[in-house]
Coordinates of C-alpha atoms in Angstrom, one line a residue:
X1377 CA 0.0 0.0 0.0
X1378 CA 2.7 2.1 1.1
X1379 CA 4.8 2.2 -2.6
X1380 CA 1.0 2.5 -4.1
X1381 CA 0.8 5.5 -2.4
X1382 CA 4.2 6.7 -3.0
X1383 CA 3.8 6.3 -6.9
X1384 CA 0.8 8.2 -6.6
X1385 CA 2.5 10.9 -4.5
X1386 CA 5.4 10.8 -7.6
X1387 CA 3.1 10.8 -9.9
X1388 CA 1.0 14.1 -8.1
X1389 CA 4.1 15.5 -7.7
X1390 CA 5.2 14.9 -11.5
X1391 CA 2.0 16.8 -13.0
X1392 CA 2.2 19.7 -10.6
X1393 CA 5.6 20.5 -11.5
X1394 CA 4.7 20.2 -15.3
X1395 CA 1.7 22.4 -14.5
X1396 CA 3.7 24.9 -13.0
X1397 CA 6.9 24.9 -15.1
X1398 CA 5.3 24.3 -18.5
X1399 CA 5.8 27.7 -20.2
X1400 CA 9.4 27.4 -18.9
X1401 CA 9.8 24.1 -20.6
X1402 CA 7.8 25.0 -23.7
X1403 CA 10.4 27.8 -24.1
X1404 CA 13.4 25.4 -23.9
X1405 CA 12.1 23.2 -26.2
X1406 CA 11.3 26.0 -28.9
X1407 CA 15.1 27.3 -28.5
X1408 CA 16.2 23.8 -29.2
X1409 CA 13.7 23.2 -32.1
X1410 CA 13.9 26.7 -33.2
X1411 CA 18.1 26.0 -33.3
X1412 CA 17.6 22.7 -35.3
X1413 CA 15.1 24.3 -37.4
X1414 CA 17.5 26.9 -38.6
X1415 CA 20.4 24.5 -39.6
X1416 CA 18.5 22.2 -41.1
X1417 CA 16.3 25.5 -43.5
X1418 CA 19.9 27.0 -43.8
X1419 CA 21.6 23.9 -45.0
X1420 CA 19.0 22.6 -47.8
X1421 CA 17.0 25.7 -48.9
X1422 CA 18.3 28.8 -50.3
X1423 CA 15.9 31.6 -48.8
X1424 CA 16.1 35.3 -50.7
X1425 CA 16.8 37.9 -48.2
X1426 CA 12.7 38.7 -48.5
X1427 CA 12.1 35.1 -47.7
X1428 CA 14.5 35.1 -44.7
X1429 CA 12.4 38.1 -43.5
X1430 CA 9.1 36.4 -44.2
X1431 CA 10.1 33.4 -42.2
X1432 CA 11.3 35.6 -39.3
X1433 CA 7.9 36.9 -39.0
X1434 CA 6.1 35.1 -35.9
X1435 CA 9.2 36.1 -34.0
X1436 CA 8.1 39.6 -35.2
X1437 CA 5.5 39.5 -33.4
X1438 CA 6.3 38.3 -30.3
X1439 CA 8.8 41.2 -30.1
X1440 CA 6.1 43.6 -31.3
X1441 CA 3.8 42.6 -28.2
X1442 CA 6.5 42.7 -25.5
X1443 CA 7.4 45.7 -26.4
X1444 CA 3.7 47.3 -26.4
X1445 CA 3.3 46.3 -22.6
X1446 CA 6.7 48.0 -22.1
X1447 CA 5.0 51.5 -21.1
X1448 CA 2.2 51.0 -19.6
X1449 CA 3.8 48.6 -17.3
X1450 CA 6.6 51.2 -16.4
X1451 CA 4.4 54.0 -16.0
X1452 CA 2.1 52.1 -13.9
X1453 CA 4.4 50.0 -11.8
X1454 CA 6.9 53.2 -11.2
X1455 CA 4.3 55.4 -9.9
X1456 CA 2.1 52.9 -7.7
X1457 CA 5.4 51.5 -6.1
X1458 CA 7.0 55.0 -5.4
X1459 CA 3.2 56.3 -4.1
X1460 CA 3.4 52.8 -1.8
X1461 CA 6.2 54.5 0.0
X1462 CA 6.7 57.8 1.9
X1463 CA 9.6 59.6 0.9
X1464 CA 12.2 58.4 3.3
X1465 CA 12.0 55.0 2.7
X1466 CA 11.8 55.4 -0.9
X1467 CA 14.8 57.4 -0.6
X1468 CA 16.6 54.7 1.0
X1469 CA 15.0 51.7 -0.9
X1470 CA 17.0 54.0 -4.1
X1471 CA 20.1 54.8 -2.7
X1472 CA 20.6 51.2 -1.6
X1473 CA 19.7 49.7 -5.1
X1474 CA 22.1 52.4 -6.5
X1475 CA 24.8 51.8 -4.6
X1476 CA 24.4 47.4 -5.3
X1477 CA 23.8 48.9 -9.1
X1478 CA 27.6 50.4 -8.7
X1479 CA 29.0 48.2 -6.9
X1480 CA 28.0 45.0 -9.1
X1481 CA 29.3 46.8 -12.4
X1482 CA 32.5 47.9 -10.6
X1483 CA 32.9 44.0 -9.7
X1484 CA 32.1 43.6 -13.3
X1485 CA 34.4 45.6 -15.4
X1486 CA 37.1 44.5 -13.0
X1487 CA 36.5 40.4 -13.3
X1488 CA 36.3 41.2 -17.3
X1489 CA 39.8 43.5 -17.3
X1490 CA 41.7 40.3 -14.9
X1491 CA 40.1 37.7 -17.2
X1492 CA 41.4 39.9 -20.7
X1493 CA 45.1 40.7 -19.5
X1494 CA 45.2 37.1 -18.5
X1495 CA 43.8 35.5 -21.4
X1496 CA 45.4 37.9 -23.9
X1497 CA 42.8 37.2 -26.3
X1498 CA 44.3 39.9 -28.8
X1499 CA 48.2 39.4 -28.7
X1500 CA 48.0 36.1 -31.4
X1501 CA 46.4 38.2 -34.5
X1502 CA 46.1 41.4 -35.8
X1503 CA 43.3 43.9 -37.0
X1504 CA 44.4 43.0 -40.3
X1505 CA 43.3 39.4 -40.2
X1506 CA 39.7 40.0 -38.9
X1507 CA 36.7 40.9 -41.4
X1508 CA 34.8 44.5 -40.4
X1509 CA 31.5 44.7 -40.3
X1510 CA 28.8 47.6 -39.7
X1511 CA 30.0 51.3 -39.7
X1512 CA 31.2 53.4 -36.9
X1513 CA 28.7 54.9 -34.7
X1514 CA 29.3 58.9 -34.9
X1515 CA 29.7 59.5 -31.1
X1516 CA 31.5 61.8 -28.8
X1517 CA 31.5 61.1 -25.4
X1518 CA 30.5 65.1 -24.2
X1519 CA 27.3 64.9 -26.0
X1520 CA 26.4 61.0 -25.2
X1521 CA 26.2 62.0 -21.2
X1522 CA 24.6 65.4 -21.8
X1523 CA 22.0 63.6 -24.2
X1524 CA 21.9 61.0 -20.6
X1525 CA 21.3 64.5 -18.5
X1526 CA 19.1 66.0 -21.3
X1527 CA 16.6 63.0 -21.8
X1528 CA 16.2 62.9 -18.0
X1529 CA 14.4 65.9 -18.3
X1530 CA 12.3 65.6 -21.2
X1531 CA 10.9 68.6 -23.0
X1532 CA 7.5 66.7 -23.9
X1533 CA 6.0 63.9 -22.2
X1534 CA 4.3 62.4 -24.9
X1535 CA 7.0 62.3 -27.3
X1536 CA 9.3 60.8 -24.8
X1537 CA 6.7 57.3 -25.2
X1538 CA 8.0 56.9 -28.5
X1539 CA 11.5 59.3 -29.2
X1540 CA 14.4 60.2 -27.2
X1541 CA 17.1 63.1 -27.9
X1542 CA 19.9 62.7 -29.4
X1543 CA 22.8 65.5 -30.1
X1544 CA 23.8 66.1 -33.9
X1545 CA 26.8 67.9 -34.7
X1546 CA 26.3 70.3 -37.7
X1547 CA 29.8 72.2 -38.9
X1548 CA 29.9 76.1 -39.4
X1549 CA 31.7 77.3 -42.5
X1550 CA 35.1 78.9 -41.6
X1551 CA 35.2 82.4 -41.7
X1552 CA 36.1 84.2 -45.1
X1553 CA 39.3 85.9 -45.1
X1554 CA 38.6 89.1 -46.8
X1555 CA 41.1 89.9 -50.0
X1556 CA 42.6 92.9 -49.2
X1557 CA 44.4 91.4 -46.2
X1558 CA 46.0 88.9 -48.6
X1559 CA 47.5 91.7 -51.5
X1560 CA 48.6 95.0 -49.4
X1561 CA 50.9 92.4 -47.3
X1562 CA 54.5 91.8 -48.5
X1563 CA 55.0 87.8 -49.5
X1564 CA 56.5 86.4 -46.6
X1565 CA 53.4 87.4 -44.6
X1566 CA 51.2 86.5 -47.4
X1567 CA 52.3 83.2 -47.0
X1568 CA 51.6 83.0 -43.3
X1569 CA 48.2 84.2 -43.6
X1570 CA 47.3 81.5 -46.0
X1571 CA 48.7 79.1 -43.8
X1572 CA 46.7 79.7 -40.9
X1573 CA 43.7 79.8 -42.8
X1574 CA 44.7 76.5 -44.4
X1575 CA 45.0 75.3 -40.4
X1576 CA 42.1 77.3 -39.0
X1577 CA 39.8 75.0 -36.4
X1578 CA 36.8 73.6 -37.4
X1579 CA 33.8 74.8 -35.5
X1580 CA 30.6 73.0 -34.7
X1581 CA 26.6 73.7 -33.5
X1582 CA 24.8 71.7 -32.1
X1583 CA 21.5 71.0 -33.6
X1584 CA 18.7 68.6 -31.7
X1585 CA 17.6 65.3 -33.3
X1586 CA 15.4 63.0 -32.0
X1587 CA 15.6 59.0 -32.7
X1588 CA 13.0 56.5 -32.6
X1589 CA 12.6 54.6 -29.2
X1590 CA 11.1 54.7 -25.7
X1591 CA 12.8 57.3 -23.6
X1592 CA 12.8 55.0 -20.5
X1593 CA 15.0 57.0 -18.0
X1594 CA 13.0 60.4 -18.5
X1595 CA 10.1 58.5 -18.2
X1596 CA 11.1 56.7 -15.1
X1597 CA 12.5 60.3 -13.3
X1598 CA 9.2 61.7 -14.2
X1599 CA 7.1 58.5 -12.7
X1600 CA 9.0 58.7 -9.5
X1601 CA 8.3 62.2 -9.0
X1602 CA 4.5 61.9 -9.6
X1603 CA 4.5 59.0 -7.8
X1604 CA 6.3 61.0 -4.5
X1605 CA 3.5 63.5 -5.7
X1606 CA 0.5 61.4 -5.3
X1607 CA 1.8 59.7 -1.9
X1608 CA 1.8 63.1 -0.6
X1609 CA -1.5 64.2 -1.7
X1610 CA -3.5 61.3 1.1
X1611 CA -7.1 60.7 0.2
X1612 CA -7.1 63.2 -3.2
X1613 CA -4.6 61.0 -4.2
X1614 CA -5.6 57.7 -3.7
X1615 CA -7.8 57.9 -7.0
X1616 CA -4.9 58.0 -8.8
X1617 CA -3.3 55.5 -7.3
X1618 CA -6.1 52.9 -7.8
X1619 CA -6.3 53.8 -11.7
X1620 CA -2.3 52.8 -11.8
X1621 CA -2.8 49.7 -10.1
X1622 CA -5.8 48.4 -11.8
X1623 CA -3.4 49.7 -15.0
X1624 CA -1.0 47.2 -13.7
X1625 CA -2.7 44.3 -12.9
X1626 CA -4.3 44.9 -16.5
X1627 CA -1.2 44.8 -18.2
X1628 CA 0.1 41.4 -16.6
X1629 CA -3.0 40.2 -17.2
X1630 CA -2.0 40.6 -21.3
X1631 CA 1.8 39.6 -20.4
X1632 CA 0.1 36.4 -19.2
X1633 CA -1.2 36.2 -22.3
X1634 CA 1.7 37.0 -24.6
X1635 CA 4.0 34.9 -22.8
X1636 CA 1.1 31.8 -23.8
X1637 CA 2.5 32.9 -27.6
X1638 CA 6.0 32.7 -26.2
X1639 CA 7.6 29.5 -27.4
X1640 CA 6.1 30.0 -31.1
X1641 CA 7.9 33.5 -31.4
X1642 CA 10.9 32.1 -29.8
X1643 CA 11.1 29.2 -32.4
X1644 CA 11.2 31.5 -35.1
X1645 CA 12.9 34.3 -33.7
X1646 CA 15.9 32.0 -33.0
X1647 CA 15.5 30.0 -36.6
X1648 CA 15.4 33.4 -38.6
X1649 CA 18.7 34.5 -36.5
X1650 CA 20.8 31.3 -38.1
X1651 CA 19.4 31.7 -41.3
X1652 CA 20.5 35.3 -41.4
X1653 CA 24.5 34.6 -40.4
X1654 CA 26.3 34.9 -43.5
X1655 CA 29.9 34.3 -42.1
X1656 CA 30.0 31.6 -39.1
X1657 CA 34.3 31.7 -40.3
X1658 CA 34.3 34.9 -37.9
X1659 CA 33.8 32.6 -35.0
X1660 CA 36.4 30.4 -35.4
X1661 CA 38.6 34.2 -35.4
X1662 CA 37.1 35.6 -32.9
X1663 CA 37.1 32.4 -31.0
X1664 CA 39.0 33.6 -28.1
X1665 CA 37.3 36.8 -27.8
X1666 CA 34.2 35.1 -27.0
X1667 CA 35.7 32.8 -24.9
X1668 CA 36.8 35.3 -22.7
X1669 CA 33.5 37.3 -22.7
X1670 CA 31.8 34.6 -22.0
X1671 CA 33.7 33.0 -19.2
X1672 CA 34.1 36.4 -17.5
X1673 CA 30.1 36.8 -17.9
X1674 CA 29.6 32.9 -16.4
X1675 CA 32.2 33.5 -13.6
X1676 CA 29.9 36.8 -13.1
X1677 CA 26.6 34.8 -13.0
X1678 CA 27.6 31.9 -10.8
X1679 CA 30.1 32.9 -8.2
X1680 CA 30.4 36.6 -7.8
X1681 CA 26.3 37.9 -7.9
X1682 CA 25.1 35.0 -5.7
X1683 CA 28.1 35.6 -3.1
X1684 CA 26.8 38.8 -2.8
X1685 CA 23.5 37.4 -2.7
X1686 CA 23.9 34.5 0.0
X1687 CA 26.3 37.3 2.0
X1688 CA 23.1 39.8 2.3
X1689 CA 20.0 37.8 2.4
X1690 CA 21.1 34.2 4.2
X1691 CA 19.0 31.9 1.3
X1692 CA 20.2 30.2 -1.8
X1693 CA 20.9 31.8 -4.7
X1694 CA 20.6 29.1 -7.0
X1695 CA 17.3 28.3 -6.1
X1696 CA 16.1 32.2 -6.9
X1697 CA 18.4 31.4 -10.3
X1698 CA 15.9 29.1 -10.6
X1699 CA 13.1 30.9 -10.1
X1700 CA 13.9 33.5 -12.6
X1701 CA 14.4 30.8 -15.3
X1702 CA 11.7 32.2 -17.5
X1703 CA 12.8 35.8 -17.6
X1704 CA 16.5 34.8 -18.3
X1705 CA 15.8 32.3 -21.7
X1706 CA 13.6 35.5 -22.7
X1707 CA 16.2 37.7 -22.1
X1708 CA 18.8 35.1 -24.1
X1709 CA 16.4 35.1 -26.9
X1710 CA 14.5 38.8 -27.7
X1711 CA 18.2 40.8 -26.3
X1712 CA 16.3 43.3 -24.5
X1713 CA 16.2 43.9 -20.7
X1714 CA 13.4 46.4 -21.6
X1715 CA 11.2 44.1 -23.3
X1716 CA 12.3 41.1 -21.1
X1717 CA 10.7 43.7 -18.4
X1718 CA 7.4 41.8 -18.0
X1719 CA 8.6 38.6 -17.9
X1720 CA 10.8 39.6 -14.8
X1721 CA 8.2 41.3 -12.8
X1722 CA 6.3 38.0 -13.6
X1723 CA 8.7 35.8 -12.3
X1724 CA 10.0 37.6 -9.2
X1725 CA 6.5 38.8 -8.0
X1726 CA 5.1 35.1 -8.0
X1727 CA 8.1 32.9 -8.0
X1728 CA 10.4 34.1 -5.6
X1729 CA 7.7 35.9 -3.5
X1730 CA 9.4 39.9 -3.6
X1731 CA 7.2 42.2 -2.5
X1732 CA 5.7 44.3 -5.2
X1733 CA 6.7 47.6 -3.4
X1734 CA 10.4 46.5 -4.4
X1735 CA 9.9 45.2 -7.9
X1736 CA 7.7 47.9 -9.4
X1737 CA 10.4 50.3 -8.0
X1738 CA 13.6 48.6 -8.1
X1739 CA 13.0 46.3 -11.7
X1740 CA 12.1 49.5 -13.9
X1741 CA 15.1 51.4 -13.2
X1742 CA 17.4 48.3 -13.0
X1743 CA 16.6 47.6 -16.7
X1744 CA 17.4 51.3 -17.1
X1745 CA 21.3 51.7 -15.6
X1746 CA 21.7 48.3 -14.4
X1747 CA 23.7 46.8 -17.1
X1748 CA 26.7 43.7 -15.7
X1749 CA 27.1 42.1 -18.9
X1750 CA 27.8 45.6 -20.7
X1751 CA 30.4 46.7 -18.7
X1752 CA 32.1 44.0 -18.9
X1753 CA 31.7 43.2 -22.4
X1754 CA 33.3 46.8 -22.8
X1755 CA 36.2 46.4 -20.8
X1756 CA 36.9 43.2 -22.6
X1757 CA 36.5 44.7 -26.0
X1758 CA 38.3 47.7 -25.1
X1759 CA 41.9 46.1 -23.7
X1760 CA 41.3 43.2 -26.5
X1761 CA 41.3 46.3 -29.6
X1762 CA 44.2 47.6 -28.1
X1763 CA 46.2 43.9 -28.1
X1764 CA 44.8 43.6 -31.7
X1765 CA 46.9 47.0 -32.3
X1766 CA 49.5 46.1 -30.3
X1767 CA 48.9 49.1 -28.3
X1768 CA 50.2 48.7 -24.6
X1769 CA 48.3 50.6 -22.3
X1770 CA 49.7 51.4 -18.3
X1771 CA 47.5 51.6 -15.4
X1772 CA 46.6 54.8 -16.0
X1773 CA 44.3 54.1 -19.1
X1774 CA 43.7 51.0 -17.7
X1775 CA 41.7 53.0 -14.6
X1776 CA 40.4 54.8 -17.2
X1777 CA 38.4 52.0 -18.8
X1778 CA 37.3 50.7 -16.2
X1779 CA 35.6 54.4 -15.1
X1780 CA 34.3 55.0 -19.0
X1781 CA 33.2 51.4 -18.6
X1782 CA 31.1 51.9 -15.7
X1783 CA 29.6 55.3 -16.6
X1784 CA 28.7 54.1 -20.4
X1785 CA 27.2 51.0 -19.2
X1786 CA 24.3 53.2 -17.0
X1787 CA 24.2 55.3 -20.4
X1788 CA 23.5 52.0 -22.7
X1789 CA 19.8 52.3 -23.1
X1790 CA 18.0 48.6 -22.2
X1791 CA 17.6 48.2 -26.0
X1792 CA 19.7 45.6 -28.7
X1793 CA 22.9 46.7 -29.9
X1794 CA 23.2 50.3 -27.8
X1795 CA 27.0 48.4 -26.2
X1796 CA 28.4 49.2 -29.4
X1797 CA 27.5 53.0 -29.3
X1798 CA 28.5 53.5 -25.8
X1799 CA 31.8 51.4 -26.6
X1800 CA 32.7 54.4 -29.2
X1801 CA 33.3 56.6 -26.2
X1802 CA 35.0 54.0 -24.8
X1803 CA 37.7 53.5 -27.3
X1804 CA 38.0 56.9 -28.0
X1805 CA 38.6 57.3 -23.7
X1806 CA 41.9 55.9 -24.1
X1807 CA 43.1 57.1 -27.7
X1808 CA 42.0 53.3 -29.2
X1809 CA 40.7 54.0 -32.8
X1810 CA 36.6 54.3 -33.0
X1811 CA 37.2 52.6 -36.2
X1812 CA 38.0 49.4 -35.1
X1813 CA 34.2 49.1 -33.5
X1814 CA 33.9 47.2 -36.4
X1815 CA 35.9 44.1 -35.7
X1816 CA 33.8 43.1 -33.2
X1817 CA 30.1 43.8 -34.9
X1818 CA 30.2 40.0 -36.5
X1819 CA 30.0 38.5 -33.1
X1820 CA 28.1 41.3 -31.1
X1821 CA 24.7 39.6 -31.6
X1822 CA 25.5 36.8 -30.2
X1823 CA 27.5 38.2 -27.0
X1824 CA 24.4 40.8 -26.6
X1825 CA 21.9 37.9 -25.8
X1826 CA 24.3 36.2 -23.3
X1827 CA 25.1 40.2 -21.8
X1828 CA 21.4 40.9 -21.5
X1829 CA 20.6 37.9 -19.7
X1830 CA 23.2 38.7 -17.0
X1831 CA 22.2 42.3 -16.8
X1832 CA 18.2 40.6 -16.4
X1833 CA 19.9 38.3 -13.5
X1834 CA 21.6 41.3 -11.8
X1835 CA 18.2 43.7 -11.5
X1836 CA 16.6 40.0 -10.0
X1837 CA 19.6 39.8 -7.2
X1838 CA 19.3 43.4 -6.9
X1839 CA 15.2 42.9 -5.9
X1840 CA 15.9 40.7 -3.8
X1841 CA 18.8 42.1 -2.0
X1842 CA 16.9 45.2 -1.5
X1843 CA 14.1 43.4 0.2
X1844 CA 16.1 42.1 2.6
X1845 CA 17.8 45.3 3.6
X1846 CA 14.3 47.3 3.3
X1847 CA 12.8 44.4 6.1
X1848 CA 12.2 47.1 9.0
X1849 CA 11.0 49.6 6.7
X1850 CA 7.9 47.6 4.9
X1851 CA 7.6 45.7 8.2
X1852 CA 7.3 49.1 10.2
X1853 CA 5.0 50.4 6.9
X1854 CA 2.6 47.6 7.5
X1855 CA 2.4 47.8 11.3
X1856 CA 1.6 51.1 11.2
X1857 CA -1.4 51.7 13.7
X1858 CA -3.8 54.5 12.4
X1859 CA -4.9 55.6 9.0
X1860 CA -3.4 59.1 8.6
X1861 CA -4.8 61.3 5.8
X1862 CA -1.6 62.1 4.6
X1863 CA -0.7 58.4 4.0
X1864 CA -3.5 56.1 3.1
X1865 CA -1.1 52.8 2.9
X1866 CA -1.6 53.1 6.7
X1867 CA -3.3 49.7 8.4
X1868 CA -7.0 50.2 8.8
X1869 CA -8.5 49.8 11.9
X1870 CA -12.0 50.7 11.7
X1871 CA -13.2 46.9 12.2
X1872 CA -14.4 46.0 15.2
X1873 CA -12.6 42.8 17.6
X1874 CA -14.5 39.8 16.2
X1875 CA -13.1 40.9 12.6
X1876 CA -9.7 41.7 13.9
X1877 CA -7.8 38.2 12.6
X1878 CA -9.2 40.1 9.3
X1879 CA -7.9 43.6 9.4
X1880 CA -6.8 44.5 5.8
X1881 CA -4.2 47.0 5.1
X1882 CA -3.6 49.0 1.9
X1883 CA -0.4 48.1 -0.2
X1884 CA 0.4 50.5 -2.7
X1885 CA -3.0 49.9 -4.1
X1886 CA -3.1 46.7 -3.4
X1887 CA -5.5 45.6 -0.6
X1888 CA -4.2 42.4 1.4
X1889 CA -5.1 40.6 4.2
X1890 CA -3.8 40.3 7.1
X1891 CA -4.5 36.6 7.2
X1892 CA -2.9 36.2 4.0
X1893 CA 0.0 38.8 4.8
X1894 CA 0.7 35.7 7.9
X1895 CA 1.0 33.1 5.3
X1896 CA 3.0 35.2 2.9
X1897 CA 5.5 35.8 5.5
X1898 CA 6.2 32.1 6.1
X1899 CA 6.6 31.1 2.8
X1900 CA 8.3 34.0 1.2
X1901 CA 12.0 33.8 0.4
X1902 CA 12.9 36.5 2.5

């Protein structure tokens, strides 16, 4: 009777887990068909560039519909989980993300410049010997952070849903020298005049530009300052407040919905990638590039962000790997931290139990300036250009990319690709020719996905170290005896004794209850 009952127990066990995990391992299985898919379409039909793009459409769409959640769910999540707190603690919960934000990069850039002087992935070949690919990104590294500063504060709210800013540099024609200077002179002054016309310096304005794409930070500084706004305001606010929520919980009612369409988009998306790759030789030259990269991103993922992790909050890090599973094959796949956004609200929020006070504040501007992967990709790519050119560079410049590292990294937007523009400023920090950007475009695409998934595990840490050091805080938050006008998150206390095992507090819009807060305590992570 006994093993009966224990095959039935297996077997209960068995379908929960495949109930529970069965997006997750849809989504694996896509990859794996969507990777055979595109050997065996590349190998034995030859698609025209049209076709290749026709075949690549369900992935299409799948990006399409993450990335249409993408605002709503910022706006909403921002502004309900800054509202949720009063200033102070919101003030710490940001300084305390901020500084893990730092110091996780910092560990970053350093892991990736120990790994690339010790590897010496550059010394064995030349620029010469490597294929370019792409053009140069027209950067300068004054206008990139005052474009950072600039789209901060944007001019118009509306436009910064769809546009950000971006500096253009427009050159002024040199002043004319008139001709009489030139003739009443005697020739050996005629000659220097000519010369320092012939050496005058060029002169620039700047004129404004706007490109297409989400301006995330200013809308993020803009949703945190409504959101301290509306906290503020007490009852008049709390109208507000419940329209954003019920916004929120609308819009993960439709990212449960797209993430049903998931492993179909992720087939193709990855098929339609392999089918694309005209030159898979570049690999083979670039081998040891990517090797490094890689291992420096692994070494990142495995032992230095879960030390921190176990250090801080006393639970296994592995386990809360685990738990983000979803959100990281999403991020390896679509190469966005911005559209992988949903997906990792989904997956902290219900798998490893934060509390939705940290991720709608901490998530949003972690996919923002939170970016692991892309320092260190940088530093790598930096020091490896400069073995390619046999360029030896002292400890100086070696401080120096590590700095321009770590700033650029916060100024890569969370969209594909933006590591190559931010790596122009990068190169150019230490005298490195922007130019040679281009050795390093054939592989990019393939280091991006593996970049942005680290960058997606680092915001999840981050959550969940936050939590931990925020305890007191949301614990003194949800204690809090009376409702005060000025803050209506206060715990209500208007029932009378019978009812009082059912006393229900006000989250950040979200009503709980105190029963259910009990059981969320025992069985949360934290």
């Amino acid at each position: 009777m006994d093993m009966m009952g224990n095959k039935k127990r297996r077997g209960v066990n068995f379908k929960g887990l495949l109930k529970r995990n069965w997006l997750l391992i849809a989504t694996v299985i896509s990859v794996l068909l969507g990777i055979s898919l595109g050997v065996v379409v590349r190998e034995y039909a030859s698609l025209s560039n049209l076709d290749k793009q026709y075949f690549g459409f369900p992935g299409e769409i799948l990006m399409r519909m993450l990335k249409l959640v993408i605002l709503p769910l910022i706006i909403s999540s921002m502004i309900t989980g800054v509202a949720a707190l009063d200033s102070e603690v919101s003030g710490k919960i940001g300084l305390r993300a901020v500084v893990y934000y730092f110091s996780t990069t910092i560990i970053a850039v350093v892991l990736g410049i120990i790994l690339v002087m010790t590897i010496k992935p550059g010394v064995s070949q030349t620029a010469e010997n490597i294929d370019r690919a792409g053009t140069t990104p027209n950067v300068t590294t004054v206008d990139t952070l005052l474009d950072l500063l600039r789209n901060m504060f944007p001019e118009n709210l509306v436009q910064a849903c769809f546009q950000q800013y971006k500096t253009k540099r427009q050159e002024l024609e040199p002043p004319k020298v008139s001709a009489n200077t030139t003739t009443t002179t005697i020739p050996p002054l005629t000659t220097t005049v000519m010369a320092v016309v012939e050496n005058i310096t060029k002169d620039y304005k700047i004129v404004g530009a706007y490109s297409d794409g989400i301006n995330v930070l200013g809308l993020i500084v803009f949703c945190v300052a409504f959101g301290l706004v509306i906290g503020k305001m007490g009852e008049k606010g709390r109208i507000l407040l419940e329209f954003f929520d019920a916004l929120n919980e609308a819009t993960m009612k439709l990212v449960q919905i797209i993430m049903c369409y998931m492993p179909i988009g992720i087939l193709f998306l990855i098929a339609a990638k392999i089918i694309e790759v005209e030159d898979w030789e570049i690999f083979k030259k670039m081998g040891l590039y990517m090797v490094t990269v890689l291992s420096g991103l692994a070494i990142h993922a495995t032992i230095c962000l879960p030390l921190i992790f176990f250090v801080i909050v006393r639970k296994n890090p592995y386990t809360f790997t685990l738990g983000m599973a979803q959100a990281l094959v999403t991020a390896l796949m679509i190469s966005s931290s911005s559209a992988t956004l949903p997906v990792t609200f989904r997956c902290a929020e219900e798998n490893n139990r934060i509390d939705k006070r940290i991720t709608r504040f901490v998530l949003p501007v972690g996919a923002t300036i939170n970016m692991d992967g892309t320092a260190l990709y940088e530093a790598v790519a930096a020091i490896f250009i400069a073995q390619l050119n046999d360029y030896t560079l002292d400890v100086g410049q070696i401080v120096t990319i590590s700095i321009t590292a770590t700033v650029a990294s916060i100024g890569a937007a969370g969209v594909p690709n933006a590591g190559l523009v931010t790596m122009v400023i990068v190169l150019t920090a230490v005298g490195l020719p922007a130019s040679d950007v281009t050795l390093i475009v054939a592989v990019d695409w393939l280091l991006d996905r593996f970049r942005t998934m680290i960058n997606v595990l680092g915001d999840a840490y981050g959550a969940g170290i936050v939590q931990k050091l925020s305890k007191r805080e949301l614990e003194r938050m949800d204690l809090t005896s009376d409702v005060d006008v000025a803050n209506p998150f206060a715990l209500e206390t208007t029932l009378d004794d019978e009812e009082c095992e059912k006393k229900s507090y006000v989250n950040g819009g979200f009503t709980v209850d105190k029963t259910d807060a009990i059981s969320f305590t025992e069985t949360s992570q934290f």
